[in-house]
C-alpha positions as YAML, in Angstrom:
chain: A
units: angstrom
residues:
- id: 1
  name: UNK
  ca: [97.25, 95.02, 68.22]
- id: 2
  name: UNK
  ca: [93.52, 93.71, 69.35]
- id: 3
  name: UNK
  ca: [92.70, 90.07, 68.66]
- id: 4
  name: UNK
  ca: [89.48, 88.60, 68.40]
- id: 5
  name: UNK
  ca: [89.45, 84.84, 69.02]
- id: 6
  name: UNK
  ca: [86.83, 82.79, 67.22]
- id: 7
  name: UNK
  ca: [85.50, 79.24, 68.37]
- id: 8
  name: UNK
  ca: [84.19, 76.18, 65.64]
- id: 9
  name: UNK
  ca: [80.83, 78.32, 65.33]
- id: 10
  name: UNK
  ca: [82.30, 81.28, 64.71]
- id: 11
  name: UNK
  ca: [81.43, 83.31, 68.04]
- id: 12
  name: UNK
  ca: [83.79, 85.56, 69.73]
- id: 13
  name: UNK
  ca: [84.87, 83.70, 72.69]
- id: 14
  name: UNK
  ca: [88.01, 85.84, 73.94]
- id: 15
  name: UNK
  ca: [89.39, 89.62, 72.76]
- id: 16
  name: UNK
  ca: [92.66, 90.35, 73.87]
- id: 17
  name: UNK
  ca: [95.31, 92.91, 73.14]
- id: 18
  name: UNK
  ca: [99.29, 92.67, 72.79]
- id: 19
  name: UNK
  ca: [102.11, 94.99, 71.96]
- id: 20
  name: UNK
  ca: [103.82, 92.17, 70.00]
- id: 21
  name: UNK
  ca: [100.47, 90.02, 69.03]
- id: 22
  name: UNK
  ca: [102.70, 87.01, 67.40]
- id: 23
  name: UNK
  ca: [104.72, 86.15, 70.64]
- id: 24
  name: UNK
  ca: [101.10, 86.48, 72.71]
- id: 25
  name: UNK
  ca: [99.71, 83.82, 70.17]
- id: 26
  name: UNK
  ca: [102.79, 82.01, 69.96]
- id: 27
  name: UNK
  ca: [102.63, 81.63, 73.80]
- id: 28
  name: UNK
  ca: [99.30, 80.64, 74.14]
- id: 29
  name: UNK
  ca: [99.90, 76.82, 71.98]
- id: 30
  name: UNK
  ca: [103.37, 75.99, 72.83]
- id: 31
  name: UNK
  ca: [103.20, 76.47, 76.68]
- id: 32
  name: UNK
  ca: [101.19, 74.43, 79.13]
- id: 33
  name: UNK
  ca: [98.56, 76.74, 80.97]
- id: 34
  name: UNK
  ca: [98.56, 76.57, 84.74]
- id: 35
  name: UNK
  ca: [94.86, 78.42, 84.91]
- id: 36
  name: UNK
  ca: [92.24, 75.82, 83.61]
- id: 37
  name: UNK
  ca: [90.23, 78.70, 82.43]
- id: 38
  name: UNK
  ca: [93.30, 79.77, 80.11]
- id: 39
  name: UNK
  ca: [93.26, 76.01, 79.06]
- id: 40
  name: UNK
  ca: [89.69, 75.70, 77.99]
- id: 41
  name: UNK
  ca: [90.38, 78.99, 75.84]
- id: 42
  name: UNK
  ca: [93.07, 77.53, 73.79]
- id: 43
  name: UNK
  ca: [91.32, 74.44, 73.11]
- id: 44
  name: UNK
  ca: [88.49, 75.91, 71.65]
- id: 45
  name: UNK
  ca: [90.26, 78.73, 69.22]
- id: 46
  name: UNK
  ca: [89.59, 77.74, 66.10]
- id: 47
  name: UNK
  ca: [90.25, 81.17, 64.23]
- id: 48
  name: UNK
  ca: [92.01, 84.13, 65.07]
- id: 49
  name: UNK
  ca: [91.14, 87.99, 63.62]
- id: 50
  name: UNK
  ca: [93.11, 90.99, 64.59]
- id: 51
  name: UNK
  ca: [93.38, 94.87, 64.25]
- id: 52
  name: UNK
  ca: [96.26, 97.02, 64.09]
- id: 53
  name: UNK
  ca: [96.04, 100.20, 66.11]
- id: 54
  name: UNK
  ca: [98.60, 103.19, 66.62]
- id: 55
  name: UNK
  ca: [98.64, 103.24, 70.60]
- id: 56
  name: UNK
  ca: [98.39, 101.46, 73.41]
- id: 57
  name: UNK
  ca: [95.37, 103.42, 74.61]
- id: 58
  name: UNK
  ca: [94.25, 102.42, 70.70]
- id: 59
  name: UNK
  ca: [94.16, 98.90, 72.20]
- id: 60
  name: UNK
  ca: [92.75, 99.47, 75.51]
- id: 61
  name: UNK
  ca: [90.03, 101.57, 74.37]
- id: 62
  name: UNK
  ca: [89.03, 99.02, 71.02]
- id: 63
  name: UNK
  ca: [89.37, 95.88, 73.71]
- id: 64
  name: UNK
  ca: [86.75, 97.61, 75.92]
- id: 65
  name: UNK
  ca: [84.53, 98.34, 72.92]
- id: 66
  name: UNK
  ca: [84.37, 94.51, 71.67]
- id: 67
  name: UNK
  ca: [83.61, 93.30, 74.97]
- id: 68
  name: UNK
  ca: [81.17, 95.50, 75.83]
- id: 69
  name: UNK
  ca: [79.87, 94.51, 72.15]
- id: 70
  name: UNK
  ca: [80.50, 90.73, 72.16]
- id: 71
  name: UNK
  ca: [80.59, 89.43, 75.79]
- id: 72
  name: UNK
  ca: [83.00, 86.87, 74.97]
- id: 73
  name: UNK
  ca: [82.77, 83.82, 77.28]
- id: 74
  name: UNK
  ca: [86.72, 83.82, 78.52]
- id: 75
  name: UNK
  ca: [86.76, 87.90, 78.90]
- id: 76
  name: UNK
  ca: [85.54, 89.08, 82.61]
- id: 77
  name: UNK
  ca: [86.79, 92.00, 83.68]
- id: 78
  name: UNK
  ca: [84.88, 94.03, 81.24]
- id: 79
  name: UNK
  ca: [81.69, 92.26, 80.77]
- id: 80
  name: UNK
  ca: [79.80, 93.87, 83.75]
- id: 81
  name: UNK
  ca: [79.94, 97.38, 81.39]
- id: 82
  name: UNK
  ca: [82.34, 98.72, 83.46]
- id: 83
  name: UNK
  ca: [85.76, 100.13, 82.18]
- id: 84
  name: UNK
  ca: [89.55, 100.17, 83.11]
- id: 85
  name: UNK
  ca: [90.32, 102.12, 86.22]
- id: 86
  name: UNK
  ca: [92.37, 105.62, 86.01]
- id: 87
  name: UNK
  ca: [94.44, 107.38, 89.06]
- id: 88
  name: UNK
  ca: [93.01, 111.00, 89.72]
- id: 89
  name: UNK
  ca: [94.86, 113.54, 90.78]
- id: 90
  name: UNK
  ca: [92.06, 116.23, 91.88]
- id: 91
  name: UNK
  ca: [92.13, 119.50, 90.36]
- id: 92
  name: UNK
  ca: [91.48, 121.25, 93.77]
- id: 93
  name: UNK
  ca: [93.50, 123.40, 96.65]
- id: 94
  name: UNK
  ca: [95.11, 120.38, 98.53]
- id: 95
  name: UNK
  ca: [94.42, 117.09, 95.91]
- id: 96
  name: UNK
  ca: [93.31, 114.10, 96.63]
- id: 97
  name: UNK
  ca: [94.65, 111.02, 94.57]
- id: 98
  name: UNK
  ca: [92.24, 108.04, 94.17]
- id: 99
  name: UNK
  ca: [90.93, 105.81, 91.53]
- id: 100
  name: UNK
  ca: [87.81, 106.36, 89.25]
- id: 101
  name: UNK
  ca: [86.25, 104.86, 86.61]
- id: 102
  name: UNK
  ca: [85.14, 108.31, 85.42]
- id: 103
  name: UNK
  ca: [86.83, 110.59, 83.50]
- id: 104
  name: UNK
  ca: [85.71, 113.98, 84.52]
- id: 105
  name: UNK
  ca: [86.99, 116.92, 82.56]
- id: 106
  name: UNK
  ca: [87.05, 119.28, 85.72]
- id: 107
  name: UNK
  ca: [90.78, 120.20, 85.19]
- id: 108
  name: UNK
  ca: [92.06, 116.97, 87.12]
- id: 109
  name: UNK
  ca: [94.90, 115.09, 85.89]
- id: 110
  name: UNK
  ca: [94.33, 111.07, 84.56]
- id: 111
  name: UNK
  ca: [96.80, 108.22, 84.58]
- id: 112
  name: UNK
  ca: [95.89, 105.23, 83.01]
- id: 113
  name: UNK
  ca: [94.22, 103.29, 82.28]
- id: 114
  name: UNK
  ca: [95.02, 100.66, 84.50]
- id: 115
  name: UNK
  ca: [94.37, 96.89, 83.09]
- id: 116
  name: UNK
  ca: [96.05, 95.59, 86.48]
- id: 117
  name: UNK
  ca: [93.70, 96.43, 88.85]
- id: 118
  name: UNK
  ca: [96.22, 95.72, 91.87]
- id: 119
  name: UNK
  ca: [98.82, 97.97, 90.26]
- id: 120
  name: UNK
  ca: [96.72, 100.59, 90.66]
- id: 121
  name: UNK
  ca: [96.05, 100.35, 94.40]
- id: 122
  name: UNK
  ca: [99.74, 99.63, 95.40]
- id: 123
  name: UNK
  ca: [100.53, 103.13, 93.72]
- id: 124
  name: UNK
  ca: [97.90, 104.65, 95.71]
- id: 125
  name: UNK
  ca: [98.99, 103.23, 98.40]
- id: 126
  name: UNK
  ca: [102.67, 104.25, 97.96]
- id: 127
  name: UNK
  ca: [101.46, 107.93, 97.46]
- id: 128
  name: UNK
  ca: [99.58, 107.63, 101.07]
- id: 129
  name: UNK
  ca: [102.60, 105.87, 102.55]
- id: 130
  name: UNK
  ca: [105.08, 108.29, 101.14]
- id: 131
  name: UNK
  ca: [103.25, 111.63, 100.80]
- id: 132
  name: UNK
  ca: [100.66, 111.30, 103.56]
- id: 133
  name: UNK
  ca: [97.66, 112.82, 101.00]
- id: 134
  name: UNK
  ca: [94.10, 113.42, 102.55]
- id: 135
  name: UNK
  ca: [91.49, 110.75, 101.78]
- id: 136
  name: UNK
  ca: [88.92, 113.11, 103.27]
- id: 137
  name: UNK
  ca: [86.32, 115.07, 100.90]
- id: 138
  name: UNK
  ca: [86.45, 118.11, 102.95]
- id: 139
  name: UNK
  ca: [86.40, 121.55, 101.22]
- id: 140
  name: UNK
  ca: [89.98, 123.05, 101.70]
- id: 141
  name: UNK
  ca: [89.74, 126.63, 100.64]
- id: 142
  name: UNK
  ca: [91.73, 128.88, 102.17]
- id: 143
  name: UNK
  ca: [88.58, 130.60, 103.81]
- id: 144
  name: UNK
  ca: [87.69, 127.58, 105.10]
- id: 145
  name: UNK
  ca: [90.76, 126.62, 106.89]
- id: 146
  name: UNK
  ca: [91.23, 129.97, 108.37]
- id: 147
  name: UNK
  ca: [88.04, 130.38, 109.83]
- id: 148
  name: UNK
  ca: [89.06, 127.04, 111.91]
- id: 149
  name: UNK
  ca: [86.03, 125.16, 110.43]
- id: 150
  name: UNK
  ca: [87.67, 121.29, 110.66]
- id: 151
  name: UNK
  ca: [89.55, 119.67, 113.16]
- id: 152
  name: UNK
  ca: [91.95, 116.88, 112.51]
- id: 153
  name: UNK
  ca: [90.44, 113.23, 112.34]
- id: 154
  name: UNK
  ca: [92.21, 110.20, 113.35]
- id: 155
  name: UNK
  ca: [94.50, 110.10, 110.27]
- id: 156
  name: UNK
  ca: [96.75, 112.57, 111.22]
- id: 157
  name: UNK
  ca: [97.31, 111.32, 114.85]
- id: 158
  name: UNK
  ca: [98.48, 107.99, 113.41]
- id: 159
  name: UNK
  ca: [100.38, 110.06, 111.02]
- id: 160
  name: UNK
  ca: [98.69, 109.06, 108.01]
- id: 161
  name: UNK
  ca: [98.04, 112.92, 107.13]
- id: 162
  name: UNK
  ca: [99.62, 116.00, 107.13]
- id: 163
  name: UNK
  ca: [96.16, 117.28, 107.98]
- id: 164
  name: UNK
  ca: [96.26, 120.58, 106.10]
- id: 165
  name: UNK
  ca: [92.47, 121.03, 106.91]
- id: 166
  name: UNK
  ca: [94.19, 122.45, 110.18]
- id: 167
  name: UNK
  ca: [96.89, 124.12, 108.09]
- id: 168
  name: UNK
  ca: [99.26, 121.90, 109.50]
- id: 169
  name: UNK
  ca: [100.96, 122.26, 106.46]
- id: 170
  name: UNK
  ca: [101.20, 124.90, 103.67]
- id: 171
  name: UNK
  ca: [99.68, 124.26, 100.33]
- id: 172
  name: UNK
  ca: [102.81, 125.00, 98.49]
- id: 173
  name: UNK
  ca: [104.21, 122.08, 100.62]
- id: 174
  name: UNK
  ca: [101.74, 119.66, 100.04]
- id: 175
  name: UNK
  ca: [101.82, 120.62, 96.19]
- id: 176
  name: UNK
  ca: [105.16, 119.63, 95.75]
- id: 177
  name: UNK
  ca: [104.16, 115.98, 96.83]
- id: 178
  name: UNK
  ca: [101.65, 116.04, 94.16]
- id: 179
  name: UNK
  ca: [104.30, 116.96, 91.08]
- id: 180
  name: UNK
  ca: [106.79, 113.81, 92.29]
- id: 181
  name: UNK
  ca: [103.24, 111.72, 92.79]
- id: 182
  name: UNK
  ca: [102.40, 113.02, 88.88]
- id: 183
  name: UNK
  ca: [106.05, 112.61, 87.89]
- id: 184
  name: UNK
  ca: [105.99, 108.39, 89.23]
- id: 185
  name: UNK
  ca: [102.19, 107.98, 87.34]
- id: 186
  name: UNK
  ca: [104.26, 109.46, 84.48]
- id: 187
  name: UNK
  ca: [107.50, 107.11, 85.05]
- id: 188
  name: UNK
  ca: [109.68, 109.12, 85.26]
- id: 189
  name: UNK
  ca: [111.03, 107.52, 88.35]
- id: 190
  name: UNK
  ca: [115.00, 107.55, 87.67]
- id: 191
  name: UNK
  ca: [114.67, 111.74, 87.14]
- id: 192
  name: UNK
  ca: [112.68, 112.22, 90.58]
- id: 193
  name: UNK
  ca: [115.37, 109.49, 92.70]
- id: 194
  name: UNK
  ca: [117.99, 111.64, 90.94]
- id: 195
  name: UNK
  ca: [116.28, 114.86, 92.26]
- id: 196
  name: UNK
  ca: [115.63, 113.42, 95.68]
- id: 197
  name: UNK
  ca: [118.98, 112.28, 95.95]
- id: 198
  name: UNK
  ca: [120.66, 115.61, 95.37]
- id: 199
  name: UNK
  ca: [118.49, 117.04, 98.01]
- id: 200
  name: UNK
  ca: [119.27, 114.04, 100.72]
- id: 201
  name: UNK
  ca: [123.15, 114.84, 100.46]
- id: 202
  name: UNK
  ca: [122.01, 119.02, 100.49]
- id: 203
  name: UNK
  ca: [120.43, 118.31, 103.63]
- id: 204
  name: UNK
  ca: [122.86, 116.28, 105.19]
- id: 205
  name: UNK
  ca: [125.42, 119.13, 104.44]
- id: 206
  name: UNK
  ca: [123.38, 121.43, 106.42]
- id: 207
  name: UNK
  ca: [123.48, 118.95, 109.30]
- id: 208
  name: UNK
  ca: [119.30, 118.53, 109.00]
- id: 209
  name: UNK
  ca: [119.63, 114.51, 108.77]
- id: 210
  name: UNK
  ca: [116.21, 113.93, 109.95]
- id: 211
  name: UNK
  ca: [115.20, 115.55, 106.70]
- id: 212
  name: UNK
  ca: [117.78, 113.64, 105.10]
- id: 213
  name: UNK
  ca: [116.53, 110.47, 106.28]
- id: 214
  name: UNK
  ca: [112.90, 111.01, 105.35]
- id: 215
  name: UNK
  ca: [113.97, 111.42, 101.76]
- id: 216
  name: UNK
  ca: [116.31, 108.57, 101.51]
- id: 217
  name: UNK
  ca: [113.02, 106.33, 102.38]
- id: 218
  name: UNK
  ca: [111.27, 108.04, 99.52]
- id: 219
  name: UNK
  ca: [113.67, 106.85, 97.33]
- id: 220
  name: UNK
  ca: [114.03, 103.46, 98.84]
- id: 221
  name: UNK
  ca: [109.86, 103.18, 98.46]
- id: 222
  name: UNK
  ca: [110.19, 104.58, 95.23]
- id: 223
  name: UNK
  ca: [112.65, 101.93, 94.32]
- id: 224
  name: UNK
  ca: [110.37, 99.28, 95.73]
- id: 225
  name: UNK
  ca: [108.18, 99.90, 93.29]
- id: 226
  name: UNK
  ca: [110.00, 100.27, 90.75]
- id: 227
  name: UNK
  ca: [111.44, 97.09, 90.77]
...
């Protein structure tokens, strides 16, 4: 549900959205507010108009609208006409994952949006930490790379990237990174710990236990995260 908050003259003063809209309400006049701003808010409802939509993305996208619309005094992120955030995952030979305001239909994939704005950059950071994805714009065809036309940049020798401008790394490789990155923005975390644990203990059979031991800290970043 979407909620538009009135003040004694009638103007919009706050829109906000809630999966259960009640309990939000509930919470906002039987619990003392920390913030001051939050404070302000409440004493100065003096009616209260909502909307039921079908979806969460219902919500996001009508909250956006009325803000843009209404410029209520106690809404901020949205007043400056920009929008929610979205992860990317590129549609190109080696992606790149990064967040964009912008949603391009080019064939790349789109998670979000993203409300919490720090969220967002702790997954993208995760995905750098665990999957070591370029951050570079460079044009990785498979011409390009052959003909030895980049060299790697400081990101790879601090092991930050897998550097497949130099082919350091196959694009099949790097590819199945991406699908467990797009499987997490999904959540579908328990399924891909499941799958990387079956392939830790495979591993460890076959007496490769530095392989083994990268995967087990996937799953313990993945399960950082996750909780």
């Amino acid at each position: 549900s979407c909620g538009e908050y009135y003040d004694a003259d009638g103007t919009i003063i706050y829109v906000g959205k809630a999966k259960n809209l009640k309990r939000r309400v509930s919470s906002y006049f039987t619990k003392e507010h920390e913030s001051r701003r939050t404070a302000n808010l409440v004493r100065q409802i003096y009616d209260l108009k909502y909307i039921v939509v079908n979806t969460e993305n219902d919500a996001l996208n009508l909250e956006n609208r009325m803000i843009k619309a209404h410029q209520p005094k106690y809404n901020v992120l949205l007043k400056d006409g920009k929008t929610y955030p979205w992860i990317c995952v590129r549609n190109e030979a080696f992606p790149r994952v990064f967040l964009t305001r912008n949603v391009v239909k080019d064939g790349s994939s789109y998670f979000g949006p993203y409300t919490n704005i720090m969220v967002a950059k702790t997954l993208i950071d995760l995905f750098e930490r665990m999957y070591k994805i370029r951050t570079c714009s460079l044009n990785l065809q498979a011409t390009m790379i052959e003909e030895k036309n980049y060299k790697v940049c400081l990101k790879y020798h601090i092991e930050k990237c897998l550097a497949p401008c130099a082919n350091h790394i196959s694009r099949e490789t790097y590819q199945e990174g991406i699908e467990e990155i797009k499987q997490i923005l999904r959540g579908r975390t328990s399924e891909l710990i499941r799958t990387l644990h079956e392939q830790m203990i495979a591993k460890a059979s076959e007496m490769k236990f530095e392989e083994a031991a990268a995967i087990k800290e996937r799953c313990e970043l993945i399960e950082s995260y996750r909780t």
